[in-house]
PDB file of C-alpha atoms in Angstrom:
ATOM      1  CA  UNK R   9     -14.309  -0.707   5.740  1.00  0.00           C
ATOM      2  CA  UNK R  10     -12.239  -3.642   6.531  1.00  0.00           C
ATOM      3  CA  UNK R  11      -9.959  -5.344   4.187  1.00  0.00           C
ATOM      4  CA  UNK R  12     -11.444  -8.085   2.462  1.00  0.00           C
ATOM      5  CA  UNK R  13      -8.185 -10.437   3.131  1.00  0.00           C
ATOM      6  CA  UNK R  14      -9.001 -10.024   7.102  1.00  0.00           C
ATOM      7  CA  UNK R  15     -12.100 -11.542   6.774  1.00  0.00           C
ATOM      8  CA  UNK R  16     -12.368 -15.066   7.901  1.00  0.00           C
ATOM      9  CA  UNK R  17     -16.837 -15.774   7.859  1.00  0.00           C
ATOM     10  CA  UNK R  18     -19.706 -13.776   7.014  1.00  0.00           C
ATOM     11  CA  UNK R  19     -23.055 -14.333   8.254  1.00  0.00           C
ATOM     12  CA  UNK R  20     -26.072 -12.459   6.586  1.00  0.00           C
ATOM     13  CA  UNK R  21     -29.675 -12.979   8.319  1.00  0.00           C
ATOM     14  CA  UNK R  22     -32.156 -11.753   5.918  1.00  0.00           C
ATOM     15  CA  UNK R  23     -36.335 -11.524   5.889  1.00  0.00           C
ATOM     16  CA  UNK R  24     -37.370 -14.085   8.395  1.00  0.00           C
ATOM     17  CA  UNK R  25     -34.898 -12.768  11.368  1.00  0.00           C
ATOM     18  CA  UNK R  26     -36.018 -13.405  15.088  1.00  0.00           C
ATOM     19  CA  UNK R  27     -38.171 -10.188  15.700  1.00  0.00           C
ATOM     20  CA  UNK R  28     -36.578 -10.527  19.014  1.00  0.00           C
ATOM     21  CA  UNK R  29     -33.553  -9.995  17.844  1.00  0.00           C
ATOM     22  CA  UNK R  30     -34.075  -6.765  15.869  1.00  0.00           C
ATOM     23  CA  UNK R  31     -37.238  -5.217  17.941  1.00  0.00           C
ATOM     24  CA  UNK R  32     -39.183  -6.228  15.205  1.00  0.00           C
ATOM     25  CA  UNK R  33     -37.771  -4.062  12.227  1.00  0.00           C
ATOM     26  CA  UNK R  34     -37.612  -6.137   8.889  1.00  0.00           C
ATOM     27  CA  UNK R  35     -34.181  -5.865   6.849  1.00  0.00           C
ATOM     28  CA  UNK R  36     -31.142  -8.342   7.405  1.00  0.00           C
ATOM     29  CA  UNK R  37     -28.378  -7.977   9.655  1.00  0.00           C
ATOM     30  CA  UNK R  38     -24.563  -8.874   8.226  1.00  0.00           C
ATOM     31  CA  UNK R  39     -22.085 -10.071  10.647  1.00  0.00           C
ATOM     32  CA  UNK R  40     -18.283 -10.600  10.123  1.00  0.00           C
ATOM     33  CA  UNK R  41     -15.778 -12.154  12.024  1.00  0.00           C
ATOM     34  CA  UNK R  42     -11.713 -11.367  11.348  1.00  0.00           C
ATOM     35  CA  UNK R  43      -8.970 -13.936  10.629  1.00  0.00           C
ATOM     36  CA  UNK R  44      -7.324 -15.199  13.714  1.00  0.00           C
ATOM     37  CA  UNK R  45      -3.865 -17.052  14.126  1.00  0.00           C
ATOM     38  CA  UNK R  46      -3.870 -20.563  14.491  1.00  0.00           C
ATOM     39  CA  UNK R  47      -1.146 -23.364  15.886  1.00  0.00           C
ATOM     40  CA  UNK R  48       1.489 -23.124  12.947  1.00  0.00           C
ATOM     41  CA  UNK R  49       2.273 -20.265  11.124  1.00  0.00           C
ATOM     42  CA  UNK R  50       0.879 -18.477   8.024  1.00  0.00           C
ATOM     43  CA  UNK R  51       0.992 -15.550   5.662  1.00  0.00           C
ATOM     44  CA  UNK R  52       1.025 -13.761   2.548  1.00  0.00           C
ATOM     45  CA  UNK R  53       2.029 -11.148   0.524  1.00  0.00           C
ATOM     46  CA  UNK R  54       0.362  -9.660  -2.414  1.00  0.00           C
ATOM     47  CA  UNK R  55       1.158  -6.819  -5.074  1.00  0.00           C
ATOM     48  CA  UNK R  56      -1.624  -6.064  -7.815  1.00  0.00           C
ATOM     49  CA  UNK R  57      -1.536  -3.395 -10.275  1.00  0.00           C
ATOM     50  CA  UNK R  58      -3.415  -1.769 -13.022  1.00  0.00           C
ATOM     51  CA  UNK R  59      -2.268   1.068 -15.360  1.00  0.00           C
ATOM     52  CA  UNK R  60      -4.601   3.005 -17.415  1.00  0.00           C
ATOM     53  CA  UNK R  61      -3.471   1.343 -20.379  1.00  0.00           C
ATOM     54  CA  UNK R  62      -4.813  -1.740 -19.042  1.00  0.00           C
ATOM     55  CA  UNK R  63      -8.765  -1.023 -19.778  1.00  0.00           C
ATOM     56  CA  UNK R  64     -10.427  -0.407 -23.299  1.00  0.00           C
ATOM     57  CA  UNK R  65     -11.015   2.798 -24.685  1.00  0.00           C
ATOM     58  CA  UNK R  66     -14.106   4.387 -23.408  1.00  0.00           C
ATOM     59  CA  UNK R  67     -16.191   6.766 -25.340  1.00  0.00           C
ATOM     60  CA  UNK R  68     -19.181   7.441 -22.876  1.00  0.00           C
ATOM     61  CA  UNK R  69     -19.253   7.592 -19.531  1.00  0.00           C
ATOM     62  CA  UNK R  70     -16.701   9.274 -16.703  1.00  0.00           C
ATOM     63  CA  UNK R  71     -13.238   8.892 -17.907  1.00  0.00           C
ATOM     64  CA  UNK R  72     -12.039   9.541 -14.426  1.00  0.00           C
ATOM     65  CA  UNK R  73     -13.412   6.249 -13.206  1.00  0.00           C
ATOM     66  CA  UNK R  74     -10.835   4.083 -15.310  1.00  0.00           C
ATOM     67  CA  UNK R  75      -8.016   6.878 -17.205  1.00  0.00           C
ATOM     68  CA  UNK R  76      -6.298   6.092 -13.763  1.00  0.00           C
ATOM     69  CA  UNK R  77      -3.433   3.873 -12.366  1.00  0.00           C
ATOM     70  CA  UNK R  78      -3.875   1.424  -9.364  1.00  0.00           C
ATOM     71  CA  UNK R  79      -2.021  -0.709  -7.243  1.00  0.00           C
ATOM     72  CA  UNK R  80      -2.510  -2.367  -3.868  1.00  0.00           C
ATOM     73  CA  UNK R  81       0.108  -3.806  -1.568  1.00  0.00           C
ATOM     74  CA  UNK R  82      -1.293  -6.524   0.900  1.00  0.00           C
ATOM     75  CA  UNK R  83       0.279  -8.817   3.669  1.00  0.00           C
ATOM     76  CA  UNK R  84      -0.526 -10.715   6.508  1.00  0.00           C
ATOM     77  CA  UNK R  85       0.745 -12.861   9.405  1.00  0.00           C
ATOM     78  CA  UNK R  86      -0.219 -15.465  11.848  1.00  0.00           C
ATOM     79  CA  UNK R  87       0.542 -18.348  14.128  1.00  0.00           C
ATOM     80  CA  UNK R  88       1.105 -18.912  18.032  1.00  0.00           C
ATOM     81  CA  UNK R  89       2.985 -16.975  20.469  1.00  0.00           C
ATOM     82  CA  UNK R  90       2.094 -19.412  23.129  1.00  0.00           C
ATOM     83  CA  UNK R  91       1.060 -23.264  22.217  1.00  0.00           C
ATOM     84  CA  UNK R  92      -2.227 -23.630  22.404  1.00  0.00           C
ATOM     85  CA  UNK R  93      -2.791 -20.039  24.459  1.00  0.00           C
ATOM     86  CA  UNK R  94      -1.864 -17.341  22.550  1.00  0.00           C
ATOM     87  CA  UNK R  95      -1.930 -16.628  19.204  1.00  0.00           C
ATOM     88  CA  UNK R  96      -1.647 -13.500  16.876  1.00  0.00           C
ATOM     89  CA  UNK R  97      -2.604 -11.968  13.234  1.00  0.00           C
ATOM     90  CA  UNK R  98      -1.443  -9.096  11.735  1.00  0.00           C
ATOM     91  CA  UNK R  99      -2.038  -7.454   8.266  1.00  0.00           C
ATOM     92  CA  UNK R 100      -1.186  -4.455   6.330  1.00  0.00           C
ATOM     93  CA  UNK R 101      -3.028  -2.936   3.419  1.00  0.00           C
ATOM     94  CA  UNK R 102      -2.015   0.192   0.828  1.00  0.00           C
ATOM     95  CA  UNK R 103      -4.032   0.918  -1.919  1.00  0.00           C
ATOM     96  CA  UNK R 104      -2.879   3.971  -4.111  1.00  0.00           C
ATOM     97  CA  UNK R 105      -4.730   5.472  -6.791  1.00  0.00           C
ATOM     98  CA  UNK R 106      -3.711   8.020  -9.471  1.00  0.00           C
ATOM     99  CA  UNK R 107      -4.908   9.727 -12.326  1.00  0.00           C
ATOM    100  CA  UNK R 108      -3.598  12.623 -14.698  1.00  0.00           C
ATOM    101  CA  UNK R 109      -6.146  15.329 -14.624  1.00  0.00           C
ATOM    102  CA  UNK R 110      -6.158  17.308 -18.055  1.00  0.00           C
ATOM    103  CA  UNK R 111      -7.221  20.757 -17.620  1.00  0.00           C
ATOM    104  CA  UNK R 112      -9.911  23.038 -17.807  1.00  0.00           C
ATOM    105  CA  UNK R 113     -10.887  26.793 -18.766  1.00  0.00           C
ATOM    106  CA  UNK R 114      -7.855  27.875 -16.810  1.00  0.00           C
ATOM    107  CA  UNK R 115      -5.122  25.373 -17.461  1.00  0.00           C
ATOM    108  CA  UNK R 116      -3.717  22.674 -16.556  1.00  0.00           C
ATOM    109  CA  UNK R 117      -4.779  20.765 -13.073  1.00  0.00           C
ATOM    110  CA  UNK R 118      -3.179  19.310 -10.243  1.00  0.00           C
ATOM    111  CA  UNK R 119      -2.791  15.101 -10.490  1.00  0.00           C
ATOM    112  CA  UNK R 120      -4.775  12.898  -8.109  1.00  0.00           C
ATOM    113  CA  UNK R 121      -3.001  10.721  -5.825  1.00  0.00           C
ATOM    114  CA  UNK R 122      -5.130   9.077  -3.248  1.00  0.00           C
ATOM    115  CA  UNK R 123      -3.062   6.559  -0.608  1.00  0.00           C
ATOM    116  CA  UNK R 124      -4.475   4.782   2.280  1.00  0.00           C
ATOM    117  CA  UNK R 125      -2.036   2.892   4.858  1.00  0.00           C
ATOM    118  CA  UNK R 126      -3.950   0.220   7.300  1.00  0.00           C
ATOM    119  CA  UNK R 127      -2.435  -1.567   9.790  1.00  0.00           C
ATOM    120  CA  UNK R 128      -4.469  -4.649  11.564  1.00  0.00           C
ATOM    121  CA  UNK R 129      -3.770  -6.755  14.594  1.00  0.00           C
ATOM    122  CA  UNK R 130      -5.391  -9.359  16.669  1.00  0.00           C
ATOM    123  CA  UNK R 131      -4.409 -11.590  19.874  1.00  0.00           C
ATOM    124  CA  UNK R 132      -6.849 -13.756  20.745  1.00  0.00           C
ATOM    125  CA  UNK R 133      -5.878 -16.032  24.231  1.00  0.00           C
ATOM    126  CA  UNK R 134      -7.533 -19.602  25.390  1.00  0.00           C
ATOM    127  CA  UNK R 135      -6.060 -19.570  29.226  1.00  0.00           C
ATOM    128  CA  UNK R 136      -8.384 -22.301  29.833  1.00  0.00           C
ATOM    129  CA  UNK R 137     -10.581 -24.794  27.586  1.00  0.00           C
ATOM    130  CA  UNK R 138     -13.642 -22.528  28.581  1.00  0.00           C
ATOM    131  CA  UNK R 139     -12.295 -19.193  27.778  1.00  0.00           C
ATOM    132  CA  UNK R 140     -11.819 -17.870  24.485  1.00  0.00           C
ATOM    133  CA  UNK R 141     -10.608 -13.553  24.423  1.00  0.00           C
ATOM    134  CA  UNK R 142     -10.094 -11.897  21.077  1.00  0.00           C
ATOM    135  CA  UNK R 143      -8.148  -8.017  21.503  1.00  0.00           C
ATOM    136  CA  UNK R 144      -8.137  -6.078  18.169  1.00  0.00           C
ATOM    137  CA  UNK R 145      -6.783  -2.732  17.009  1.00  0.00           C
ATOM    138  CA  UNK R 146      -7.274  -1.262  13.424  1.00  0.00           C
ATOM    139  CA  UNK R 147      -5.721   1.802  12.673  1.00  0.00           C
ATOM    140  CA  UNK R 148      -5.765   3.304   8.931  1.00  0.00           C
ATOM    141  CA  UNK R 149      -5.063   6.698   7.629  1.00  0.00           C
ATOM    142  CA  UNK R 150      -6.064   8.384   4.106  1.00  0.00           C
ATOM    143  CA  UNK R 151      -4.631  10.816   1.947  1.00  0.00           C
ATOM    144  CA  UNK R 152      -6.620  12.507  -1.209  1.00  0.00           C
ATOM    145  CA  UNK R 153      -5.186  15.146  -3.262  1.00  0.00           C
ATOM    146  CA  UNK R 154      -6.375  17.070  -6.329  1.00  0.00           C
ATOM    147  CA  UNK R 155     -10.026  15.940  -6.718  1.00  0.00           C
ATOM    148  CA  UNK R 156     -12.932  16.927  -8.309  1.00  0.00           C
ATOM    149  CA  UNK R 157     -12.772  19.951 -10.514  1.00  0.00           C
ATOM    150  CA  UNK R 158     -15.374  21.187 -12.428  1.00  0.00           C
ATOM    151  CA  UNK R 159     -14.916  23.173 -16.136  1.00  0.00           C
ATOM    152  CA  UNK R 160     -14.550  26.140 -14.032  1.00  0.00           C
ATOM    153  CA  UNK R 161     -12.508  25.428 -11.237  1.00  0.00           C
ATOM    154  CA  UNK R 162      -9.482  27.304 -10.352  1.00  0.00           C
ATOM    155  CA  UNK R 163      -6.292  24.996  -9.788  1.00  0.00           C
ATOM    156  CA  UNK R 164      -5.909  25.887  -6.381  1.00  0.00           C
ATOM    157  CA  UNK R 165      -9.990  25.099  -5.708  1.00  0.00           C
ATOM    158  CA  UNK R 166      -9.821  21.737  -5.946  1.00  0.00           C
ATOM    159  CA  UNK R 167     -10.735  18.758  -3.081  1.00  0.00           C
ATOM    160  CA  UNK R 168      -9.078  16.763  -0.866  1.00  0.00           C
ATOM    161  CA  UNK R 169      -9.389  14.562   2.034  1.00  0.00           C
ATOM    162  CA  UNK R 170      -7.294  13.591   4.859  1.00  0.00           C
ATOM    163  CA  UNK R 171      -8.492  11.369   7.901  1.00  0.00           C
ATOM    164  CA  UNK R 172      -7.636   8.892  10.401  1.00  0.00           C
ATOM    165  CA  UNK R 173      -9.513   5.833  11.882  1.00  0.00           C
ATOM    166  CA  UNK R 174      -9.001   3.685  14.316  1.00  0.00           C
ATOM    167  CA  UNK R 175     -10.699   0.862  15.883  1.00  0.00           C
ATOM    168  CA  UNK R 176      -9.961  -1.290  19.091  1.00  0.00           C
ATOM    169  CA  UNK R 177     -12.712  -4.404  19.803  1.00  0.00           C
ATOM    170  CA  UNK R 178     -12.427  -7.005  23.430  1.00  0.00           C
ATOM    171  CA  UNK R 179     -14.557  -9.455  22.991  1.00  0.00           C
ATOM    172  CA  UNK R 180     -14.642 -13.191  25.264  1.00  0.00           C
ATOM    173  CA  UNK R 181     -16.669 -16.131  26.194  1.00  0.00           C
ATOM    174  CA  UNK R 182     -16.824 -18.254  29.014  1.00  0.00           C
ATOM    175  CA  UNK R 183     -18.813 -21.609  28.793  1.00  0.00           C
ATOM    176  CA  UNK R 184     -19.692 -22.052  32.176  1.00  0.00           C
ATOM    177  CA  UNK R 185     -21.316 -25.173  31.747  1.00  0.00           C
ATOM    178  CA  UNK R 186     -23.565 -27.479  29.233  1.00  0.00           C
ATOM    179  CA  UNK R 187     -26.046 -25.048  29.911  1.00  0.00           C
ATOM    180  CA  UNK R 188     -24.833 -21.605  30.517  1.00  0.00           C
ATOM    181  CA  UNK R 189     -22.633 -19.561  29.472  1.00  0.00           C
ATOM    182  CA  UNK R 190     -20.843 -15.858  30.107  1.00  0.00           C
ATOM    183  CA  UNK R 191     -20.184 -13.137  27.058  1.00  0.00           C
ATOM    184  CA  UNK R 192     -19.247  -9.468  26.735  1.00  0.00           C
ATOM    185  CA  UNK R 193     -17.784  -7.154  24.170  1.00  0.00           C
ATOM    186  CA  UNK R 194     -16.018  -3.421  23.892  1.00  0.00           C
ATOM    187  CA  UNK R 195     -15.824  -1.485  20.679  1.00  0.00           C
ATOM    188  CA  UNK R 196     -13.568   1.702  20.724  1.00  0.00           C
ATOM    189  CA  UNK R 197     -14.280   3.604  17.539  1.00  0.00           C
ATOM    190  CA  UNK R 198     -12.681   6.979  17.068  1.00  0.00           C
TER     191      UNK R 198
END
């Protein structure tokens, strides 16, 4: 689940794909391709929040969806490391979410924090006209705390989650000539 501010194109193929390219199975196929540094240099920096006090009363529906605070932290960087060789993007992302959870049958409950730190980077090199390498590495870990706890839970019963993810991709292309041309790609997905 990338983040959305690392996305540079998306391609969707829908209903009349190539049956040659899907062994003739119907559906779509989406496709998206990550930011990349250019020649100068560029980035941003973002901060959004929301408190629970920021959405209308609600008097159907799961309260837990939106009696809770949010806030995400994003940046990003790019631009050359070499002129016209090497270039680099990098981006971090932290959404944190929160809620007070009331109580039940046996008290009161533990909060919910959830927190997820992602870090993103990309080199992509042009040693020659006719060469183009991308290198990526994604790494993100998530923290959950106090969730879900029915009428009847105990305090201590509760959910959580913890986990890690990281992704490395080496992709490149090598126009051989008018007419041919050379391509390969590694994903590394633990």
């Amino acid at each position: 689940d990338p983040s959305s501010h690392d996305i540079a194109q998306v391609t969707t193929i829908k209903g009349g794909a190539k049956a040659v390219d899907f062994e003739r199975a119907a559906g779509f196929s989406v496709d998206s391709v990550s930011k990349s540094g250019s020649s100068s240099f560029h980035g941003m920096l973002g901060y959004q929040f929301q408190s629970d006090a920021m959405a209308a009363s609600l008097n159907s529906g799961s309260l837990s969806r939106y009696k809770q605070d949010r806030s995400w932290l994003t940046g990003n960087v790019g631009g050359p490391l070499i002129r016209n060789k090497l270039f680099f993007y990098g981006s971090y992302y932290r959404p944190e979410f929160g809620r007070n959870n009331a109580s039940n049958v046996y008290g009161e409950l533990p909060d919910y924090d959830s927190t997820r730190d992602e870090g993103f980077i990309k080199f992509t090199v042009t040693p020659v006209n006719s060469v183009l390498v991308n290198v990526t590495w994604r790494q993100s870990h998530s923290l959950s705390t106090g969730d879900i706890f029915g009428p009847t839970t105990a305090p201590t019963a509760g959910t959580g989650n913890e986990s890690w993810q990281k992704i490395g991709t080496a992709d490149g292309s090598w126009v051989i000539n008018s007419k041919s041309f050379l391509s390969f790609k590694y994903t590394h997905f633990e």
